[in-house]
PDB file of C-alpha atoms and ligand atoms in Angstrom:
ATOM      1  CA  MET A   1     141.901 197.310 -56.077  1.00  0.00           C
ATOM      2  CA  PHE A   2     138.174 197.799 -55.400  1.00  0.00           C
ATOM      3  CA  PRO A   3     136.669 196.220 -52.311  1.00  0.00           C
ATOM      4  CA  THR A   4     133.357 195.771 -53.908  1.00  0.00           C
ATOM      5  CA  GLU A   5     132.066 195.910 -57.467  1.00  0.00           C
ATOM      6  CA  PRO A   6     128.562 197.207 -57.095  1.00  0.00           C
ATOM      7  CA  GLN A   7     126.437 196.488 -60.210  1.00  0.00           C
ATOM      8  CA  TYR A   8     125.250 199.997 -60.749  1.00  0.00           C
ATOM      9  CA  GLY A   9     127.469 201.956 -58.530  1.00  0.00           C
ATOM     10  CA  ASP A  10     124.915 201.583 -55.722  1.00  0.00           C
ATOM     11  CA  PRO A  11     125.945 200.645 -52.204  1.00  0.00           C
ATOM     12  CA  PRO A  12     125.067 197.162 -51.246  1.00  0.00           C
ATOM     13  CA  GLN A  13     121.334 196.761 -50.521  1.00  0.00           C
ATOM     14  CA  PRO A  14     119.872 194.695 -47.638  1.00  0.00           C
ATOM     15  CA  SER A  15     119.755 191.075 -48.715  1.00  0.00           C
ATOM     16  CA  ALA A  16     116.245 190.500 -47.376  1.00  0.00           C
ATOM     17  CA  SER A  17     113.641 189.373 -49.860  1.00  0.00           C
ATOM     18  CA  LYS A  18     112.034 192.039 -52.000  1.00  0.00           C
ATOM     19  CA  THR A  19     108.469 192.459 -53.044  1.00  0.00           C
ATOM     20  CA  GLN A  20     109.443 193.881 -56.413  1.00  0.00           C
ATOM     21  CA  THR A  21     112.080 192.907 -58.954  1.00  0.00           C
ATOM     22  CA  ARG A  22     113.135 194.683 -62.122  1.00  0.00           C
ATOM     23  CA  PRO A  23     111.409 192.928 -65.065  1.00  0.00           C
ATOM     24  CA  ALA A  24     113.930 191.586 -67.410  1.00  0.00           C
ATOM     25  CA  SER A  25     112.085 193.161 -70.348  1.00  0.00           C
ATOM     26  CA  ARG A  26     112.549 196.591 -68.966  1.00  0.00           C
ATOM     27  CA  ARG A  27     115.203 197.740 -71.423  1.00  0.00           C
ATOM     28  CA  ARG A  28     113.971 201.273 -71.963  1.00  0.00           C
ATOM     29  CA  ILE A  29     112.590 203.723 -69.429  1.00  0.00           C
ATOM     30  CA  VAL A  30     110.793 206.607 -71.068  1.00  0.00           C
ATOM     31  CA  GLY A  31     108.702 208.185 -68.325  1.00  0.00           C
ATOM     32  CA  PRO A  32     107.967 208.320 -64.599  1.00  0.00           C
ATOM     33  CA  ILE A  33     108.082 205.120 -62.581  1.00  0.00           C
ATOM     34  CA  GLY A  34     104.780 204.166 -61.150  1.00  0.00           C
ATOM     35  CA  GLY A  35     103.741 202.015 -58.261  1.00  0.00           C
ATOM     36  CA  LEU A  36     106.173 203.421 -55.733  1.00  0.00           C
ATOM     37  CA  SER A  37     105.297 203.299 -52.015  1.00  0.00           C
ATOM     38  CA  GLU A  38     107.787 205.876 -51.068  1.00  0.00           C
ATOM     39  CA  ARG A  39     108.074 209.613 -51.874  1.00  0.00           C
ATOM     40  CA  VAL A  40     111.078 209.238 -54.105  1.00  0.00           C
ATOM     41  CA  LEU A  41     112.371 210.521 -57.493  1.00  0.00           C
ATOM     42  CA  ALA A  42     115.570 210.402 -59.426  1.00  0.00           C
ATOM     43  CA  LEU A  43     117.862 213.279 -60.225  1.00  0.00           C
ATOM     44  CA  THR A  44     120.050 212.561 -63.309  1.00  0.00           C
ATOM     45  CA  PHE A  45     123.018 214.479 -64.597  1.00  0.00           C
ATOM     46  CA  ASP A  46     124.391 214.208 -68.130  1.00  0.00           C
ATOM     47  CA  ASP A  47     127.516 214.987 -70.047  1.00  0.00           C
ATOM     48  CA  GLY A  48     130.012 215.192 -67.226  1.00  0.00           C
ATOM     49  CA  PRO A  49     131.980 214.900 -65.167  1.00  0.00           C
ATOM     50  CA  HIS A  50     133.065 218.497 -65.032  1.00  0.00           C
ATOM     51  CA  PRO A  51     135.975 219.275 -62.829  1.00  0.00           C
ATOM     52  CA  HIS A  52     134.317 222.117 -60.949  1.00  0.00           C
ATOM     53  CA  HIS A  53     130.562 221.883 -61.321  1.00  0.00           C
ATOM     54  CA  THR A  54     130.307 218.102 -60.751  1.00  0.00           C
ATOM     55  CA  ALA A  55     132.161 218.473 -57.462  1.00  0.00           C
ATOM     56  CA  THR A  56     129.754 221.220 -56.473  1.00  0.00           C
ATOM     57  CA  VAL A  57     126.870 218.944 -57.286  1.00  0.00           C
ATOM     58  CA  LEU A  58     128.382 216.134 -55.224  1.00  0.00           C
ATOM     59  CA  ASP A  59     128.988 218.435 -52.291  1.00  0.00           C
ATOM     60  CA  ALA A  60     125.294 219.416 -52.239  1.00  0.00           C
ATOM     61  CA  LEU A  61     124.040 215.848 -52.613  1.00  0.00           C
ATOM     62  CA  LYS A  62     126.199 214.765 -49.693  1.00  0.00           C
ATOM     63  CA  LYS A  63     125.026 217.562 -47.467  1.00  0.00           C
ATOM     64  CA  HIS A  64     121.350 216.524 -48.117  1.00  0.00           C
ATOM     65  CA  ASP A  65     122.066 212.778 -48.082  1.00  0.00           C
ATOM     66  CA  ALA A  66     120.558 212.607 -51.527  1.00  0.00           C
ATOM     67  CA  LYS A  67     121.618 210.204 -54.302  1.00  0.00           C
ATOM     68  CA  ALA A  68     121.789 210.855 -58.065  1.00  0.00           C
ATOM     69  CA  THR A  69     122.578 209.020 -61.298  1.00  0.00           C
ATOM     70  CA  PHE A  70     125.399 210.428 -63.531  1.00  0.00           C
ATOM     71  CA  PHE A  71     125.337 209.609 -67.283  1.00  0.00           C
ATOM     72  CA  LEU A  72     128.893 210.150 -68.131  1.00  0.00           C
ATOM     73  CA  LEU A  73     130.738 210.928 -71.362  1.00  0.00           C
ATOM     74  CA  GLY A  74     133.694 208.582 -71.798  1.00  0.00           C
ATOM     75  CA  GLU A  75     136.049 211.352 -72.927  1.00  0.00           C
ATOM     76  CA  ASN A  76     135.366 213.189 -69.677  1.00  0.00           C
ATOM     77  CA  VAL A  77     135.716 210.013 -67.586  1.00  0.00           C
ATOM     78  CA  ALA A  78     139.220 209.647 -69.030  1.00  0.00           C
ATOM     79  CA  ARG A  79     140.023 213.201 -67.978  1.00  0.00           C
ATOM     80  CA  TYR A  80     138.525 213.181 -64.541  1.00  0.00           C
ATOM     81  CA  PRO A  81     138.445 209.622 -63.208  1.00  0.00           C
ATOM     82  CA  LYS A  82     138.733 210.753 -59.456  1.00  0.00           C
ATOM     83  CA  LEU A  83     135.232 212.150 -59.682  1.00  0.00           C
ATOM     84  CA  LEU A  84     133.870 208.674 -60.489  1.00  0.00           C
ATOM     85  CA  ARG A  85     135.517 207.164 -57.454  1.00  0.00           C
ATOM     86  CA  ARG A  86     133.880 209.859 -55.311  1.00  0.00           C
ATOM     87  CA  MET A  87     130.503 209.132 -56.944  1.00  0.00           C
ATOM     88  CA  VAL A  88     130.690 205.456 -56.175  1.00  0.00           C
ATOM     89  CA  GLU A  89     131.989 205.996 -52.653  1.00  0.00           C
ATOM     90  CA  GLU A  90     129.037 208.367 -51.888  1.00  0.00           C
ATOM     91  CA  GLY A  91     126.449 206.007 -53.183  1.00  0.00           C
ATOM     92  CA  HIS A  92     125.513 207.420 -56.611  1.00  0.00           C
ATOM     93  CA  ALA A  93     124.869 205.430 -59.663  1.00  0.00           C
ATOM     94  CA  ILE A  94     126.727 205.653 -62.871  1.00  0.00           C
ATOM     95  CA  GLY A  95     125.624 205.201 -66.524  1.00  0.00           C
ATOM     96  CA  SER A  96     127.074 205.621 -69.963  1.00  0.00           C
ATOM     97  CA  HIS A  97     126.201 208.595 -72.156  1.00  0.00           C
ATOM     98  CA  SER A  98     128.623 207.450 -75.013  1.00  0.00           C
ATOM     99  CA  TRP A  99     132.169 208.580 -75.493  1.00  0.00           C
ATOM    100  CA  SER A 100     131.810 211.816 -77.509  1.00  0.00           C
ATOM    101  CA  HIS A 101     128.051 212.464 -77.650  1.00  0.00           C
ATOM    102  CA  PRO A 102     127.557 212.014 -81.382  1.00  0.00           C
ATOM    103  CA  SER A 103     124.105 212.658 -82.874  1.00  0.00           C
ATOM    104  CA  HIS A 104     124.617 209.918 -85.399  1.00  0.00           C
ATOM    105  CA  ALA A 105     127.073 207.095 -85.571  1.00  0.00           C
ATOM    106  CA  THR A 106     127.754 204.231 -87.965  1.00  0.00           C
ATOM    107  CA  HIS A 107     127.543 200.672 -86.597  1.00  0.00           C
ATOM    108  CA  ASP A 108     131.265 200.479 -86.023  1.00  0.00           C
ATOM    109  CA  GLN A 109     131.465 203.878 -84.397  1.00  0.00           C
ATOM    110  CA  ALA A 110     128.606 202.978 -82.026  1.00  0.00           C
ATOM    111  CA  VAL A 111     130.403 199.824 -81.036  1.00  0.00           C
ATOM    112  CA  ARG A 112     133.538 201.813 -80.243  1.00  0.00           C
ATOM    113  CA  GLU A 113     131.689 204.648 -78.480  1.00  0.00           C
ATOM    114  CA  LEU A 114     130.070 202.198 -76.024  1.00  0.00           C
ATOM    115  CA  GLU A 115     133.026 199.852 -75.547  1.00  0.00           C
ATOM    116  CA  ARG A 116     135.542 202.637 -74.883  1.00  0.00           C
ATOM    117  CA  THR A 117     133.180 204.293 -72.365  1.00  0.00           C
ATOM    118  CA  HIS A 118     132.426 200.995 -70.643  1.00  0.00           C
ATOM    119  CA  GLN A 119     136.095 200.278 -70.247  1.00  0.00           C
ATOM    120  CA  ALA A 120     136.918 203.826 -69.098  1.00  0.00           C
ATOM    121  CA  ILE A 121     134.328 203.739 -66.365  1.00  0.00           C
ATOM    122  CA  LEU A 122     135.421 200.227 -65.261  1.00  0.00           C
ATOM    123  CA  LYS A 123     138.991 201.403 -65.099  1.00  0.00           C
ATOM    124  CA  ALA A 124     138.087 204.554 -63.146  1.00  0.00           C
ATOM    125  CA  CYS A 125     135.886 203.195 -60.489  1.00  0.00           C
ATOM    126  CA  GLY A 126     135.293 199.463 -60.930  1.00  0.00           C
ATOM    127  CA  VAL A 127     131.738 199.775 -62.028  1.00  0.00           C
ATOM    128  CA  SER A 128     130.552 197.636 -64.927  1.00  0.00           C
ATOM    129  CA  VAL A 129     127.951 199.936 -66.446  1.00  0.00           C
ATOM    130  CA  ARG A 130     124.366 198.721 -66.974  1.00  0.00           C
ATOM    131  CA  LEU A 131     122.590 202.022 -67.570  1.00  0.00           C
ATOM    132  CA  PHE A 132     122.673 204.080 -70.748  1.00  0.00           C
ATOM    133  CA  ARG A 133     121.291 207.391 -71.839  1.00  0.00           C
ATOM    134  CA  PRO A 134     121.384 207.947 -75.545  1.00  0.00           C
ATOM    135  CA  PRO A 135     122.830 211.343 -76.619  1.00  0.00           C
ATOM    136  CA  TYR A 136     120.001 213.806 -77.414  1.00  0.00           C
ATOM    137  CA  GLY A 137     117.565 211.107 -76.234  1.00  0.00           C
ATOM    138  CA  ILE A 138     117.720 209.590 -79.739  1.00  0.00           C
ATOM    139  CA  VAL A 139     116.442 206.010 -79.460  1.00  0.00           C
ATOM    140  CA  THR A 140     116.380 205.200 -83.152  1.00  0.00           C
ATOM    141  CA  GLY A 141     120.060 205.153 -83.983  1.00  0.00           C
ATOM    142  CA  SER A 142     122.929 202.715 -83.836  1.00  0.00           C
ATOM    143  CA  LEU A 143     124.084 203.833 -80.342  1.00  0.00           C
ATOM    144  CA  GLU A 144     120.722 202.782 -78.934  1.00  0.00           C
ATOM    145  CA  ALA A 145     120.942 199.640 -80.931  1.00  0.00           C
ATOM    146  CA  GLN A 146     124.322 198.794 -79.481  1.00  0.00           C
ATOM    147  CA  ALA A 147     123.089 199.625 -75.989  1.00  0.00           C
ATOM    148  CA  LYS A 148     120.425 196.922 -76.489  1.00  0.00           C
ATOM    149  CA  VAL A 149     123.026 194.439 -77.755  1.00  0.00           C
ATOM    150  CA  ARG A 150     124.980 195.152 -74.499  1.00  0.00           C
ATOM    151  CA  LYS A 151     121.704 194.625 -72.420  1.00  0.00           C
ATOM    152  CA  TYR A 152     121.967 198.093 -70.949  1.00  0.00           C
ATOM    153  CA  THR A 153     118.843 199.633 -69.662  1.00  0.00           C
ATOM    154  CA  SER A 154     118.206 202.773 -71.679  1.00  0.00           C
ATOM    155  CA  VAL A 155     116.961 205.529 -69.429  1.00  0.00           C
ATOM    156  CA  LEU A 156     115.183 208.678 -70.744  1.00  0.00           C
ATOM    157  CA  TRP A 157     113.432 211.118 -68.405  1.00  0.00           C
ATOM    158  CA  SER A 158     110.016 212.462 -67.352  1.00  0.00           C
ATOM    159  CA  VAL A 159     111.025 216.044 -66.452  1.00  0.00           C
ATOM    160  CA  ASP A 160     113.345 218.047 -68.705  1.00  0.00           C
ATOM    161  CA  THR A 161     114.805 221.136 -66.850  1.00  0.00           C
ATOM    162  CA  MET A 162     116.080 222.511 -70.159  1.00  0.00           C
ATOM    163  CA  ASP A 163     119.041 223.685 -68.052  1.00  0.00           C
ATOM    164  CA  TRP A 164     121.398 223.790 -70.986  1.00  0.00           C
ATOM    165  CA  ARG A 165     119.214 226.146 -72.900  1.00  0.00           C
ATOM    166  CA  TYR A 166     118.022 228.598 -70.239  1.00  0.00           C
ATOM    167  CA  GLN A 167     121.086 228.595 -67.911  1.00  0.00           C
ATOM    168  CA  ASP A 168     118.820 229.911 -65.249  1.00  0.00           C
ATOM    169  CA  ALA A 169     119.138 228.468 -61.693  1.00  0.00           C
ATOM    170  CA  ALA A 170     115.806 229.812 -60.519  1.00  0.00           C
ATOM    171  CA  ARG A 171     114.043 228.041 -63.326  1.00  0.00           C
ATOM    172  CA  ILE A 172     115.800 224.757 -62.582  1.00  0.00           C
ATOM    173  CA  VAL A 173     114.833 224.985 -58.903  1.00  0.00           C
ATOM    174  CA  ARG A 174     111.200 225.654 -59.919  1.00  0.00           C
ATOM    175  CA  VAL A 175     110.936 222.840 -62.422  1.00  0.00           C
ATOM    176  CA  ALA A 176     112.924 220.184 -60.506  1.00  0.00           C
ATOM    177  CA  GLY A 177     112.212 221.231 -56.990  1.00  0.00           C
ATOM    178  CA  GLU A 178     108.627 222.236 -57.049  1.00  0.00           C
ATOM    179  CA  GLY A 179     107.290 220.799 -60.265  1.00  0.00           C
ATOM    180  CA  THR A 180     108.183 217.149 -59.686  1.00  0.00           C
ATOM    181  CA  ARG A 181     106.137 214.213 -58.616  1.00  0.00           C
ATOM    182  CA  ARG A 182     106.890 210.768 -57.195  1.00  0.00           C
ATOM    183  CA  GLY A 183     108.639 208.525 -59.614  1.00  0.00           C
ATOM    184  CA  ASP A 184     109.912 211.322 -61.820  1.00  0.00           C
ATOM    185  CA  ILE A 185     113.249 211.101 -63.633  1.00  0.00           C
ATOM    186  CA  VAL A 186     114.709 214.629 -63.840  1.00  0.00           C
ATOM    187  CA  LEU A 187     117.160 215.546 -66.569  1.00  0.00           C
ATOM    188  CA  MET A 188     119.870 218.025 -65.781  1.00  0.00           C
ATOM    189  CA  HIS A 189     123.495 218.643 -66.879  1.00  0.00           C
ATOM    190  CA  ASP A 190     126.343 218.962 -64.415  1.00  0.00           C
ATOM    191  CA  ILE A 191     128.576 220.761 -66.837  1.00  0.00           C
ATOM    192  CA  HIS A 192     126.814 224.094 -66.290  1.00  0.00           C
ATOM    193  CA  ARG A 193     127.555 226.568 -63.482  1.00  0.00           C
ATOM    194  CA  THR A 194     123.825 227.506 -63.237  1.00  0.00           C
ATOM    195  CA  THR A 195     122.790 223.877 -62.761  1.00  0.00           C
ATOM    196  CA  ALA A 196     125.449 223.422 -59.944  1.00  0.00           C
ATOM    197  CA  GLN A 197     124.129 226.554 -58.363  1.00  0.00           C
ATOM    198  CA  ALA A 198     120.556 225.328 -58.539  1.00  0.00           C
ATOM    199  CA  VAL A 199     121.128 221.833 -56.969  1.00  0.00           C
ATOM    200  CA  PRO A 200     121.521 222.932 -53.273  1.00  0.00           C
ATOM    201  CA  ARG A 201     118.380 224.944 -53.476  1.00  0.00           C
ATOM    202  CA  LEU A 202     116.280 222.319 -55.255  1.00  0.00           C
ATOM    203  CA  LEU A 203     117.428 219.714 -52.737  1.00  0.00           C
ATOM    204  CA  ALA A 204     116.328 221.998 -49.838  1.00  0.00           C
ATOM    205  CA  ILE A 205     112.899 222.095 -51.532  1.00  0.00           C
ATOM    206  CA  LEU A 206     112.731 218.374 -51.925  1.00  0.00           C
ATOM    207  CA  ASP A 207     113.682 217.975 -48.242  1.00  0.00           C
ATOM    208  CA  ARG A 208     110.854 220.373 -47.262  1.00  0.00           C
ATOM    209  CA  ARG A 209     108.403 218.352 -49.448  1.00  0.00           C
ATOM    210  CA  GLN A 210     109.822 215.169 -47.802  1.00  0.00           C
ATOM    211  CA  VAL A 211     110.690 213.796 -51.175  1.00  0.00           C
ATOM    212  CA  ARG A 212     113.943 211.702 -51.307  1.00  0.00           C
ATOM    213  CA  ALA A 213     116.267 211.740 -54.288  1.00  0.00           C
ATOM    214  CA  VAL A 214     117.400 208.157 -55.034  1.00  0.00           C
ATOM    215  CA  THR A 215     119.344 206.462 -57.809  1.00  0.00           C
ATOM    216  CA  ILE A 216     117.798 205.047 -60.919  1.00  0.00           C
ATOM    217  CA  PRO A 217     118.484 201.429 -59.838  1.00  0.00           C
ATOM    218  CA  TYR A 218     116.712 202.184 -56.581  1.00  0.00           C
ATOM    219  CA  LEU A 219     113.763 203.695 -58.376  1.00  0.00           C
ATOM    220  CA  LEU A 220     113.474 200.657 -60.634  1.00  0.00           C
ATOM    221  CA  ASP A 221     113.900 198.077 -57.871  1.00  0.00           C
ATOM    222  CA  PRO A 222     113.135 199.642 -54.517  1.00  0.00           C
ATOM    223  CA  PRO A 223     113.436 197.560 -51.366  1.00  0.00           C
ATOM    224  CA  ALA A 224     110.211 196.484 -49.673  1.00  0.00           C
ATOM    225  CA  SER A 225     108.768 199.462 -47.888  1.00  0.00           C
ATOM    226  CA  ASP A 226     109.211 197.937 -44.383  1.00  0.00           C
ATOM    227  CA  GLU A 227     112.859 197.361 -45.095  1.00  0.00           C
ATOM    228  CA  ALA A 228     113.593 200.640 -46.728  1.00  0.00           C
ATOM    229  CA  PRO A 229     117.003 201.972 -45.467  1.00  0.00           C
ATOM    230  CA  ALA A 230     116.989 205.526 -44.180  1.00  0.00           C
ATOM    231  CA  ARG A 231     118.663 207.089 -47.114  1.00  0.00           C
TER     232      ARG A 231
HETATM  233 NI1   NI B   1     123.871 214.713 -73.344  1.00  0.00          NI
END
C-alpha cells in the first residue's frame, strides 16, 4: 500500500557515509541542537492535524520548500488521515503527541494513549512513529515513561512562540522568524488560525535570513555538509 516506509516520515536520505550519527542515548531533546554546520532550524507543530489550518501550513511550507515536524494527536489523526499522507509525501516528519492530550494518565491509560496513536499514524500513512512530544511538555509522568519504554525520542523545544495564548500572528512572526538561531526547535500549534496566518510570513523571513527549516530527524542527524541535499 505504501511504496516506502520512511522511519520518521522523512524522504530517503543519500546513502553516502555520514560524519554524524544520532547517539543511541539521545532519548530526550530539551533545547537547541548544537554543532550544526548549516543554517538550519526545526519548526514543530503540535495538536493537529486541523482540517483547515494544517492544510494552510502545508501549502506555505511547500511554497518555500521548507520541512516541518508535526506532533499529532491520535484522535485528530483518526479524523483527518489524508493530511498525514500529504505530510509524508511532502517530506515532513511525524511524531506522536498522545491520543487525547491528557495532563495526567495512569500507567494503563498511558499505554493505551501511545499504542492507539502509534497504530492510527501507521494506518494513516505507513509511518512507524519514533518521535514523541509529551502533552504540556510534562516529562515526569506516565506518558513520558511509556515513550521511553517504546524507545521514542522525546522532543521538547528551545523557542516557545506561545501562539496558543496570544493568538497574534505578528508576534509569532517576530519570535519564530526573527528571534531564532541555528539549531533551534520552535514550538507552534497548527490548530490556530493566527498560527496558520503567521507561517507564510515567518518562512519569508527565514528565506531572507538564508535559514532553512528542516525536520527534527534531519536536525538530529544531518548529512555531511558536502553531501547536503538542496532542500
Ligand atoms: Ni499539545
